[in-house]
Short mmCIF file of C-alpha atoms in Angstrom, two decimals:
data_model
loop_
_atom_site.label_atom_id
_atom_site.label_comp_id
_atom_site.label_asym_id
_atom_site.label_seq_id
_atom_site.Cartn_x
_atom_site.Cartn_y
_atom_site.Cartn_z
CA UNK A 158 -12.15 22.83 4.57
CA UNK A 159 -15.30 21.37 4.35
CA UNK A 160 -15.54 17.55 5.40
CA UNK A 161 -17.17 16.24 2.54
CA UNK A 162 -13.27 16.64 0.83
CA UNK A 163 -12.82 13.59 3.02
CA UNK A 164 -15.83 11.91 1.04
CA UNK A 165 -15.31 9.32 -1.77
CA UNK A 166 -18.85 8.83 -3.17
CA UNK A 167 -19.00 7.96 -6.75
CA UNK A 168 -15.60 6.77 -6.73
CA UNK A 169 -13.43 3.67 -7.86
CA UNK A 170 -10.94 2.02 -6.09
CA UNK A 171 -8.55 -0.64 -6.52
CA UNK A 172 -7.06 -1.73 -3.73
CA UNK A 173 -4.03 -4.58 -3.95
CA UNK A 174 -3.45 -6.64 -0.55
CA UNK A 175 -7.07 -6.28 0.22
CA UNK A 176 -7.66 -9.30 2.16
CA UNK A 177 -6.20 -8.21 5.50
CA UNK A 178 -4.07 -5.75 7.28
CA UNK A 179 -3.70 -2.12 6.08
CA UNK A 180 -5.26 -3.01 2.52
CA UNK A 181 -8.63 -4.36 4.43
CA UNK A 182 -8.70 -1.37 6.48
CA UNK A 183 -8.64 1.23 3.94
CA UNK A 184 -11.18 -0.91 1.71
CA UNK A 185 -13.48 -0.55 4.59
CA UNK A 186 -12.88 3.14 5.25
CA UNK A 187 -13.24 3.91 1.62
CA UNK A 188 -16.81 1.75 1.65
CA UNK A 189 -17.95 4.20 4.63
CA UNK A 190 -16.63 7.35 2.43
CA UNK A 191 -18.69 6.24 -0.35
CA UNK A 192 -16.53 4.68 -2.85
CA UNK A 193 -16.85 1.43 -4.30
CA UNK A 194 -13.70 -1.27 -4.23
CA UNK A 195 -12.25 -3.74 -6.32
CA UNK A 196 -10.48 -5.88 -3.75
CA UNK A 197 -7.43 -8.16 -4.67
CA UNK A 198 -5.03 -10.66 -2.57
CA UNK A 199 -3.95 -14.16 -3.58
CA UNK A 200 -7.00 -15.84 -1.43
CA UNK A 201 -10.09 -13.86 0.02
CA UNK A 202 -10.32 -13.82 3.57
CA UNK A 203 -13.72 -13.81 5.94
CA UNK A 204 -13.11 -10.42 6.82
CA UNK A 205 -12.76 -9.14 2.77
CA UNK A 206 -15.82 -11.44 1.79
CA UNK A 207 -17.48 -9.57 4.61
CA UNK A 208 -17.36 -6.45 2.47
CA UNK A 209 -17.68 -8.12 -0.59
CA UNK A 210 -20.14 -10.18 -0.35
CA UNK A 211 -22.73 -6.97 0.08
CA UNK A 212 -22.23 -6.73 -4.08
CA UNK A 213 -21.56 -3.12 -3.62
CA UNK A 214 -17.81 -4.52 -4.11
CA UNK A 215 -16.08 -6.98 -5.10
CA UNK A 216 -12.85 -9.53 -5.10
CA UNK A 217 -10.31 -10.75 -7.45
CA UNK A 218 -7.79 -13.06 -6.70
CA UNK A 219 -4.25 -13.55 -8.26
CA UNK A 220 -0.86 -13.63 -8.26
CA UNK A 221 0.34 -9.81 -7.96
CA UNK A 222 3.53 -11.34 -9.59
CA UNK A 223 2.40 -12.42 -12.30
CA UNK A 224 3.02 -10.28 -15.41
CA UNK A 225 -0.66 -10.84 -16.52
CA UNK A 226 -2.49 -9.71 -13.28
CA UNK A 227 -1.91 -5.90 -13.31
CA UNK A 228 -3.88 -5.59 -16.40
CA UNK A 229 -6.31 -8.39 -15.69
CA UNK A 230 -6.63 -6.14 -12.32
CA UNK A 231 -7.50 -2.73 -13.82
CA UNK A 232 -9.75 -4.73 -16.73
CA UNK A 233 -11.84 -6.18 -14.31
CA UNK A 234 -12.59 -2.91 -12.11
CA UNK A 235 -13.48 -1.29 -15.11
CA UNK A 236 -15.80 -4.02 -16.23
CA UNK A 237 -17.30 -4.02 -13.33
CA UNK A 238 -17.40 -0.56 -11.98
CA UNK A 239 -16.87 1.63 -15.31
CA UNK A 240 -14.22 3.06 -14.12
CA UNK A 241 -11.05 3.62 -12.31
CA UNK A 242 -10.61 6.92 -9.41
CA UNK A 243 -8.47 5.66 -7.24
CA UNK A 244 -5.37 3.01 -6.54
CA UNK A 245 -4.04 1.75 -3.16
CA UNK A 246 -0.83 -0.37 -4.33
CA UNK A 247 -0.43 -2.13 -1.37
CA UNK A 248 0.47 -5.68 -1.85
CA UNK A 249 3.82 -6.60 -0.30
CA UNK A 250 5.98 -9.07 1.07
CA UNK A 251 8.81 -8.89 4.28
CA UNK A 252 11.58 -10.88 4.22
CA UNK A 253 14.78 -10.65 6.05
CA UNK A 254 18.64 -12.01 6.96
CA UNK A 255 22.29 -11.20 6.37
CA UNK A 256 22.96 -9.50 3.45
CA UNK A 257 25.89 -12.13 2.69
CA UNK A 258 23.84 -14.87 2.56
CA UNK A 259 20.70 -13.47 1.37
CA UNK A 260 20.48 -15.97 -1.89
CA UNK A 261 18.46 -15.02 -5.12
CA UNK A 262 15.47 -16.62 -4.59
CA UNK A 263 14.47 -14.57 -1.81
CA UNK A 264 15.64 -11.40 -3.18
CA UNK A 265 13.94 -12.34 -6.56
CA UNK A 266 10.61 -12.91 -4.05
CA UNK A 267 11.45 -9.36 -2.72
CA UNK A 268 11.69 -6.81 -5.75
CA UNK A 269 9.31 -8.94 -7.68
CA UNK A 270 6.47 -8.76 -4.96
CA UNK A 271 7.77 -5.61 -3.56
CA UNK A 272 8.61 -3.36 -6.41
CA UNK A 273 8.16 -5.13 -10.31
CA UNK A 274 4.35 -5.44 -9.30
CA UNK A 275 3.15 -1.91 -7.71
CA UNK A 276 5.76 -0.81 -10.64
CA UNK A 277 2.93 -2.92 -13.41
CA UNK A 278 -0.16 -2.05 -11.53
CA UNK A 279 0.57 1.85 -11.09
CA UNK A 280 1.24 1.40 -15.18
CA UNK A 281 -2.01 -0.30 -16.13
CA UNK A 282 -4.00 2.19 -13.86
CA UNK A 283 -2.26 5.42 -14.94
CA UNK A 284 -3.78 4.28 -18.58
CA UNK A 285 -7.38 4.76 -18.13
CA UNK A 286 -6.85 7.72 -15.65
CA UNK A 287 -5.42 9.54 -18.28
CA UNK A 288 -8.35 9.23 -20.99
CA UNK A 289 -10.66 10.30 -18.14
CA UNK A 290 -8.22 13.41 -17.20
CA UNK A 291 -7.99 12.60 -13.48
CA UNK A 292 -6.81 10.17 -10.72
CA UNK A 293 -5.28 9.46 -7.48
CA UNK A 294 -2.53 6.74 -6.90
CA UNK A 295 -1.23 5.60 -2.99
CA UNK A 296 2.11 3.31 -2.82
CA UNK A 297 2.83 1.80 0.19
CA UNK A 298 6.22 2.12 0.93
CA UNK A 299 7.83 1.85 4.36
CA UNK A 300 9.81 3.31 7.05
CA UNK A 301 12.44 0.93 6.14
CA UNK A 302 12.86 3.06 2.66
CA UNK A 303 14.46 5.10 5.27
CA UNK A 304 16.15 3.53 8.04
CA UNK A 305 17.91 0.79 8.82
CA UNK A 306 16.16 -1.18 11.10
CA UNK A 307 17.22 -2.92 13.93
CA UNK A 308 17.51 -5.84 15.23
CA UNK A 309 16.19 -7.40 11.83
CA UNK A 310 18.50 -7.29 9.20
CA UNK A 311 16.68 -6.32 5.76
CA UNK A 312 18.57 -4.86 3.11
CA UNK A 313 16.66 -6.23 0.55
CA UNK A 314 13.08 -5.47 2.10
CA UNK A 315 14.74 -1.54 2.93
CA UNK A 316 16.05 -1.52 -0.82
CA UNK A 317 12.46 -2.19 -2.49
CA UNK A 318 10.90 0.66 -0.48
CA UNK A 319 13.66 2.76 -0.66
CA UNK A 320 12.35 2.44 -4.81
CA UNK A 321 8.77 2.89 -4.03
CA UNK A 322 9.28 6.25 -2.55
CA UNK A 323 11.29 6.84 -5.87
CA UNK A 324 9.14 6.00 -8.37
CA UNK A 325 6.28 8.00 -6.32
CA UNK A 326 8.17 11.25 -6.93
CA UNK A 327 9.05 10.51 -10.44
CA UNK A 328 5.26 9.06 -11.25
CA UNK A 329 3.86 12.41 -9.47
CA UNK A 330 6.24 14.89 -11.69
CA UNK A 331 5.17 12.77 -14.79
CA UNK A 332 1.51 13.20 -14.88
CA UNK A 333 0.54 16.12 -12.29
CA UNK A 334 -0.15 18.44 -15.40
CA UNK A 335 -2.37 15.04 -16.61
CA UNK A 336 -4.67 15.20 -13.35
CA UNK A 337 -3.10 12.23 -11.74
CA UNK A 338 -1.77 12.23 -8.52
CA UNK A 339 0.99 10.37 -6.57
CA UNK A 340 1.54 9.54 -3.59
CA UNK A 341 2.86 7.20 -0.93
CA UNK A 342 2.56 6.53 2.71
CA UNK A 343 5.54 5.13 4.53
CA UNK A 344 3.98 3.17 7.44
CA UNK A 345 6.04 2.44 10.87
CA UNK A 346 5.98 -0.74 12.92
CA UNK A 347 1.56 -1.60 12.49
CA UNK A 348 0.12 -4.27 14.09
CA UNK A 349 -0.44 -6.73 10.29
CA UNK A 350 0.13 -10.34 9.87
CA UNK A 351 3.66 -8.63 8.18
CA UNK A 352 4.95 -7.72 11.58
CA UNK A 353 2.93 -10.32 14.35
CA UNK A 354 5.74 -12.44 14.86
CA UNK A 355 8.24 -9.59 15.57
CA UNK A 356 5.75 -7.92 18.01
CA UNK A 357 5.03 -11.26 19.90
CA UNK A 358 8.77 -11.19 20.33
CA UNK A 359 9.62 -9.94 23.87
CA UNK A 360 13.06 -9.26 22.57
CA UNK A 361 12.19 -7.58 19.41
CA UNK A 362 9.22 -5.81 20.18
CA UNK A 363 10.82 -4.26 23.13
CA UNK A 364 13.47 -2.77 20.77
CA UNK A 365 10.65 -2.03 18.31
CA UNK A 366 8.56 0.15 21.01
CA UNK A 367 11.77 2.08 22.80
CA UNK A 368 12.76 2.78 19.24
CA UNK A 369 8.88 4.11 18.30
CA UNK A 370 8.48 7.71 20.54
CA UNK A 371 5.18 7.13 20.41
CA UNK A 372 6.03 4.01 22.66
CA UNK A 373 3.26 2.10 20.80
CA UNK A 374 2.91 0.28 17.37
CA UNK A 375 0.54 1.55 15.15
CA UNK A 376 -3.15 0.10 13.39
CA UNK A 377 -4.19 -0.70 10.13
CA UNK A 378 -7.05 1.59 11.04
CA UNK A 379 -4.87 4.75 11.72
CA UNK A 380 -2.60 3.72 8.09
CA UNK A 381 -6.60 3.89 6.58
CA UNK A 382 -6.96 7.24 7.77
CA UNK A 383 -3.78 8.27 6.01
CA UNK A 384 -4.63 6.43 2.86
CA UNK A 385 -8.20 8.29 2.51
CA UNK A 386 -6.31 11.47 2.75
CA UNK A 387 -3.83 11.23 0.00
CA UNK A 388 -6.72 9.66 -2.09
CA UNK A 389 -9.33 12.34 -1.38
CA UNK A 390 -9.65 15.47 -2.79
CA UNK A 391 -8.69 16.93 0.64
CA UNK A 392 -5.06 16.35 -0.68
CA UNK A 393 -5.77 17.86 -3.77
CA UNK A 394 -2.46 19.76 -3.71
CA UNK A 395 -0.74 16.99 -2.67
CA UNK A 396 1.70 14.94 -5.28
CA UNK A 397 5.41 13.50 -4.94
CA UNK A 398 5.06 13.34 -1.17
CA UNK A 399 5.91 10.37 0.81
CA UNK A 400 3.89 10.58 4.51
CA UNK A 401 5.71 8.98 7.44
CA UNK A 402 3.37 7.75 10.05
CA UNK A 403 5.68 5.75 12.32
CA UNK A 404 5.09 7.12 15.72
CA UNK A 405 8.03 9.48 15.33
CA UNK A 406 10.29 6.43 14.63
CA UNK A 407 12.41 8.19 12.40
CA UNK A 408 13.13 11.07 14.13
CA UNK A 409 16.27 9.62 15.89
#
C-alpha cells in the first residue's frame, strides 16, 4: 500500500471538540496530511487558534447541543471550504455516580452532549456527502461502550457510547452502497482534560494502569493516528467497524 493512502490533500474536514484533547490532535494530523479543517468547541483555545489562525483553517464556536448548531456546522464548512470529505464527531462530555441517584439533569447533560448531538451532526453531514457520491464519517465512542469500568461508576456515560458504536454500524450499512463510510474509534484511558483528574488520582490511576496491559495510558496523538486511518482512503474497505485502542484494556 502506497503511503500517500495515508494522505488527505484536497480534503474537508469537520472536526467537533476541536479545541483540545483528541479533537486538536487529529485537526493537526489532518493539517500535516493535507486536508483543510473546520474546527468547532464551545470556546477556542491557544492551541486551536494556533492552527487556525494560519487561514488555511478555521474555527466555529457553539453549543454542540443546540438543535441549530449541526447544520450551522456543516453550512459554514461548506461556505468556507466548498465542501465536506470528512467528519470527526468528537465532542463529548464524562460524567459519573451511582446509578440510583444519578438525577435527570445530568443524564439529560449526558445523551444530549453524548449521543442527540454526534446523532444531528452525522445527519447534516451525511446530506451533502451524498450529492457529491462520497465521504468518510469517525464517531468517537469509548471503551466504556464496552465495559464497565471501575472504580468510577458511569452507567450513563457507558450507555451513550454503548449507542455510538450502534448507530456507527447501522449509519455504515445505510449508505456504504452511497460512498459514505462509517466508522468509530473506541478510545481507552488517554491522557485529555476528560480523564486528568482520574489520572492525578493515586488511587484511581493505579487501578486505571494495572487494569490497561499496556501498563500505560494512552495520547491524543496515538487516538490521531487512528482517526487518519479510518478517514483515509487507506481504510477504504473499512465501514461498520468500531477500533479499540485501549492498551489491551478490554481484553480481561
Amino acid at each position: 500500500m502506497p503511503l500517500s493512502q495515508f494522505r488527505l490533500d484536497g480534503k474537508i474536514a469537520l472536526i467537533t471538540g476541536g479545541n483540545r484533547g483528541i479533537g486538536l490532535a487529529t485537526a493537526q494530523l489532518f493539517a500535516l496530511a493535507g486536508a483543510r479543517c473546520l474546527l468547532s468547541a464551545r470556546t477556542e483555545t491557544d492551541e486551536s487558534r494556533a492552527l487556525t489562525e494560519s487561514g488555511k483553517h478555521a474555527f466555529l464556536g457553539g453549543d454542540i447541543t443546540d438543535p441549530a448548531t449541526p447544520d450551522k456546522l456543516v453550512e459554514e464548512t461548506i461556505a468556507r471550504f466548498g465542501r465536506l470529505d470528512i467528519l470527526v464527531n468528537n465532542a463529548g462530555v464524562a460524567d459519573g455516580g451511582d446509578f440510583h441517584d444519578f438525577d435527570d439533569e445530568r443524564l439529560a447533560r449526558i445523551i444530549d452532549t453524548n449521543l442527540i448531538a454526534p446523532f444531528r451532526v452525522a445527519r447534516s453531514a451525511v446530506k451533502p456527502m451524498l450529492e457529491q457520491g462520497s465521504g468518510s464519517i469517525v464517531n468517537i465512542g469509548s471503551i466504556s461502550g464496552y465495559v464497565a469500568n471501575k472504580p468510577q461508576l458511569q452507567v450513563a456515560y457507558n450507555s451513550s457510547k454503548a449507542a455510538i458504536h450502534q448507530m456507527t454500524s447501522v449509519m455504515a450499512f445505510e449508505y456504504a452502497a452511497r460512498g459514505i463510510r462509517v466508522n468509530a474509534l473506541a478510545p481507552g484511558y488517554i491522557r485529555t482534560r476528560m480523564a486528568i483528574d482520574g489520572m492525578e488520582d493515586p488511587a484511581m490511576s493505579k487501578v486505571w494502569a494495572e487494569n490497561t496491559p499496556m501498563g500505560r495510558f494512552g495520547t491524543p496523538e496515538e487516538m490521531a493516528n487512528c482517526i487518519l486511518f479510518l478517514a483515509s482512503d487507506a481504510a477504504s474497505y473499512v465501514t461498520g467497524s468500531t477500533l479499540v485502542a485501549d492498551g489491551g484494556y478490554i481484553t480481561h
